[in-house]
Coordinates of C-alpha atoms in Angstrom, one line a residue:
Chain Z
G246 CA 0.0 0.0 0.0
E247 CA 0.9 3.6 0.0
S248 CA 2.7 5.3 2.9
V249 CA 4.7 8.4 3.5
G250 CA 6.7 8.8 6.6
L251 CA 9.2 11.1 8.2
H252 CA 12.4 9.9 9.8
L253 CA 12.5 12.0 13.0
P254 CA 9.7 13.4 15.0
T255 CA 11.7 16.4 16.3
L256 CA 14.7 18.4 15.1
S257 CA 16.5 21.2 16.9
V258 CA 18.8 23.6 15.1
Q259 CA 20.7 26.8 15.9
E260 CA 19.4 30.0 14.3
G261 CA 21.3 30.7 11.1
D262 CA 22.2 27.0 10.5
N263 CA 20.7 25.0 7.6
S264 CA 17.9 22.5 8.4
I265 CA 17.3 19.2 6.7
I266 CA 14.0 17.3 7.2
N267 CA 13.7 13.9 5.6
C268 CA 10.9 11.8 4.4
A269 CA 10.6 8.3 2.9
Y270 CA 7.8 6.9 0.8
S271 CA 6.6 3.5 -0.3
N272 CA 6.6 2.2 -3.8
S273 CA 3.2 3.5 -4.9
A274 CA 3.2 6.9 -3.2
S275 CA 5.5 8.2 -5.9
D276 CA 3.7 10.7 -8.3
Y277 CA 3.8 14.1 -6.7
F278 CA 5.0 15.4 -3.3
I279 CA 4.3 18.4 -1.2
W280 CA 5.9 19.9 1.9
Y281 CA 3.7 21.7 4.4
K282 CA 4.5 23.9 7.4
Q283 CA 2.0 23.9 10.3
E284 CA 2.2 26.4 13.1
S285 CA 0.4 25.8 16.4
G286 CA -3.3 26.3 16.1
K287 CA -3.3 26.8 12.3
G288 CA -3.8 24.8 9.2
P289 CA -0.9 23.4 7.2
Q290 CA 0.6 26.0 4.8
F291 CA 1.9 25.0 1.4
I292 CA 5.7 25.4 1.1
I293 CA 6.9 23.7 -2.1
D294 CA 6.0 20.8 -4.3
I295 CA 7.9 18.5 -6.6
R296 CA 6.7 16.1 -9.4
S297 CA 8.2 12.7 -9.9
N298 CA 9.9 13.7 -13.1
M299 CA 12.1 16.2 -11.2
D300 CA 15.1 15.7 -8.8
K301 CA 15.3 19.1 -7.3
R302 CA 13.2 22.2 -6.9
Q303 CA 14.1 25.5 -5.2
G304 CA 12.1 28.2 -3.6
Q305 CA 12.9 31.1 -1.3
R306 CA 15.3 29.7 1.2
V307 CA 13.9 26.2 0.7
T308 CA 15.0 23.3 -1.5
V309 CA 13.3 20.0 -2.0
L310 CA 15.3 17.0 -3.2
L311 CA 13.7 13.8 -4.6
N312 CA 15.7 10.6 -4.8
K313 CA 13.5 8.1 -6.6
T314 CA 16.1 5.3 -6.4
V315 CA 15.9 5.1 -2.6
K316 CA 12.4 6.6 -2.4
H317 CA 13.4 9.5 -0.3
L318 CA 12.8 13.2 -0.3
S319 CA 14.1 16.0 1.8
L320 CA 13.3 19.6 2.6
Q321 CA 16.3 21.9 3.2
I322 CA 15.8 25.3 4.8
A323 CA 18.7 27.7 4.5
A324 CA 19.7 30.1 7.3
T325 CA 17.0 28.8 9.6
Q326 CA 15.1 31.5 11.5
P327 CA 13.0 31.5 14.7
G328 CA 9.9 31.9 12.5
D329 CA 10.7 28.6 10.8
S330 CA 9.8 26.8 14.1
A331 CA 6.8 24.6 13.3
V332 CA 5.8 21.1 12.4
Y333 CA 6.7 20.1 8.8
F334 CA 4.8 17.5 6.9
C335 CA 5.6 15.7 3.7
A336 CA 2.7 14.5 1.7
G337 CA 2.4 12.4 -1.5
I338 CA -0.2 11.6 -4.1
P339 CA 0.0 8.0 -5.3
Y340 CA -0.5 7.2 -9.0
N341 CA -4.1 7.0 -10.1
Q342 CA -5.4 8.1 -6.7
G343 CA -7.4 11.1 -7.8
G344 CA -5.4 13.7 -5.9
K345 CA -5.7 12.1 -2.5
L346 CA -2.8 13.2 -0.3
I347 CA -1.2 10.8 2.1
F348 CA 0.5 12.6 4.9
G349 CA 3.5 11.6 7.0
Q350 CA 3.4 12.1 10.7
G351 CA 5.4 15.4 10.8
T352 CA 8.7 16.6 12.2
E353 CA 8.7 19.4 14.8
L354 CA 11.5 21.9 14.0
S355 CA 12.7 24.0 16.9
V356 CA 15.1 26.9 16.2
K357 CA 17.3 27.9 19.1
P358 CA 18.3 31.6 19.2
Chain J
S112 CA -6.6 35.5 -4.9
Q113 CA -8.2 32.4 -3.4
T114 CA -9.1 32.2 0.2
I115 CA -10.7 29.5 2.4
H116 CA -12.7 30.1 5.5
Q117 CA -13.7 27.7 8.3
W118 CA -15.8 28.3 11.3
P119 CA -16.1 28.1 14.1
A120 CA -12.5 28.1 15.2
T121 CA -13.3 26.2 18.4
L122 CA -16.3 24.3 19.5
V123 CA -17.2 22.4 22.7
Q124 CA -20.2 20.1 22.3
P125 CA -21.8 17.5 24.6
V126 CA -21.8 13.8 23.7
G127 CA -24.9 13.0 21.6
S128 CA -25.4 16.5 20.2
P129 CA -25.4 17.3 16.5
L130 CA -22.6 19.0 14.6
S131 CA -22.3 21.3 11.6
L132 CA -18.9 22.7 10.5
E133 CA -18.8 24.9 7.5
C134 CA -16.1 25.7 5.0
T135 CA -16.3 28.1 2.1
V136 CA -13.8 28.9 -0.7
E137 CA -13.5 32.2 -2.6
G138 CA -11.7 33.2 -5.7
T139 CA -12.0 29.9 -7.6
S140 CA -14.6 27.8 -9.4
N141 CA -15.4 24.1 -9.2
P142 CA -12.6 23.4 -6.7
N143 CA -12.0 20.0 -5.2
L144 CA -12.8 20.1 -1.5
Y145 CA -11.6 18.0 1.4
W146 CA -12.3 17.4 5.1
Y147 CA -9.4 16.1 7.2
R148 CA -9.1 15.2 10.9
Q149 CA -5.9 15.7 12.7
A150 CA -5.4 13.9 16.0
A151 CA -2.9 14.9 18.7
G152 CA -0.3 12.7 17.1
R153 CA -0.1 15.2 14.2
G154 CA -0.9 13.0 11.2
L155 CA -3.8 14.2 9.0
Q156 CA -6.5 11.7 8.0
L157 CA -8.7 12.3 5.0
L158 CA -12.4 11.9 5.9
F159 CA -14.2 13.1 2.8
Y160 CA -13.5 14.7 -0.6
S161 CA -15.7 16.2 -3.3
V162 CA -15.0 16.9 -7.0
G163 CA -18.4 18.7 -7.5
I164 CA -21.7 19.7 -6.1
G165 CA -23.5 16.8 -4.5
Q166 CA -20.5 14.5 -5.1
I167 CA -19.1 13.2 -1.9
S168 CA -16.6 10.3 -1.4
S169 CA -16.0 8.9 2.1
E170 CA -12.6 7.6 3.0
V171 CA -13.3 6.0 6.3
P172 CA -16.4 4.6 8.0
Q173 CA -17.4 6.9 10.8
N174 CA -20.0 8.9 12.6
L175 CA -19.7 11.9 10.3
S176 CA -21.1 12.9 7.0
A177 CA -20.3 15.6 4.5
S178 CA -22.4 17.6 2.0
R179 CA -21.7 20.1 -0.8
P180 CA -24.8 22.2 -1.4
Q181 CA -23.0 24.8 -3.4
D182 CA -19.9 24.9 -5.6
R183 CA -17.7 26.5 -3.0
Q184 CA -19.3 25.3 0.2
F185 CA -18.5 22.1 2.1
I186 CA -20.2 21.0 5.3
L187 CA -19.2 18.4 7.8
S188 CA -22.0 17.1 10.0
S189 CA -23.0 14.5 12.6
K190 CA -26.4 13.7 14.1
K191 CA -24.9 12.4 17.4
L192 CA -21.4 13.2 18.4
L193 CA -19.2 10.6 20.2
L194 CA -16.3 11.3 22.5
S195 CA -14.0 9.9 19.8
D196 CA -15.0 12.7 17.4
S197 CA -12.9 15.1 19.3
G198 CA -10.1 16.5 17.2
F199 CA -8.9 19.2 14.9
Y200 CA -10.9 19.4 11.7
L201 CA -9.4 20.9 8.6
C202 CA -11.0 21.8 5.3
A203 CA -8.9 22.1 2.2
W204 CA -9.3 22.9 -1.5
S205 CA -7.4 22.3 -4.7
E206 CA -7.9 23.3 -8.3
G207 CA -10.6 21.2 -9.9
T208 CA -9.2 18.9 -12.5
G209 CA -12.0 16.3 -12.4
D210 CA -10.0 13.5 -10.8
G211 CA -8.0 15.7 -8.4
G212 CA -4.8 15.4 -10.4
N213 CA -1.4 16.6 -9.1
Q214 CA -2.4 19.9 -7.5
P215 CA -1.5 21.2 -4.1
Q216 CA -4.2 21.4 -1.4
H217 CA -4.6 24.6 0.5
F218 CA -5.9 24.4 4.0
G219 CA -8.1 26.5 6.3
D220 CA -7.2 27.2 9.8
G221 CA -9.3 24.4 11.2
T222 CA -11.9 23.9 13.9
R223 CA -10.8 22.5 17.3
L224 CA -13.7 20.3 18.4
S225 CA -13.9 19.1 22.0
I226 CA -16.6 16.6 23.0
L227 CA -17.5 16.5 26.7

């Protein structure tokens, strides 16, 4: 079946350092991936997405890498700031699943000043 | 630009009472609409999705139902709430491509439901 999962439930980094949040997926959850940021008491906020025909995509201070060989994707945040503290989710849409997102359990990022 | 609204933000209800949560989307037409529940363990579980008016697909058997009376309105309901219905309920939308397609979903700010 399909599954998407994050490697670590919590991550603590120093302000100004780069953060890397990892996610693995099963064989069928492999068509399209999204990273979300969720702050306390709010809904998930779209950060960046990547399609399965790409290896890398960059946004403002964020980069998503997709390694289809090992079924792994990561979110890199450059120069992490206190405002980046939140729970980060990866989500995937399996092939032929009509856009249904499957979410990982989330990684809580804490930024130390 | 598109916006999504959910209300109320918080709700405390007694066991056995009815429920109606509403979600509306502005700035787009014929969106796909979704209801999720997020338990304290952080993962989001898809409850219902809709690709058009009156078209509802249920993902898990439960005490809840959904309806889409208008193109940009999605309602989550229950006739009798259970303690296990407590949680954080999130509505989301994506561009309507018929089957959902590979489009990002955009979320509202949720309703925190507590059942006493």
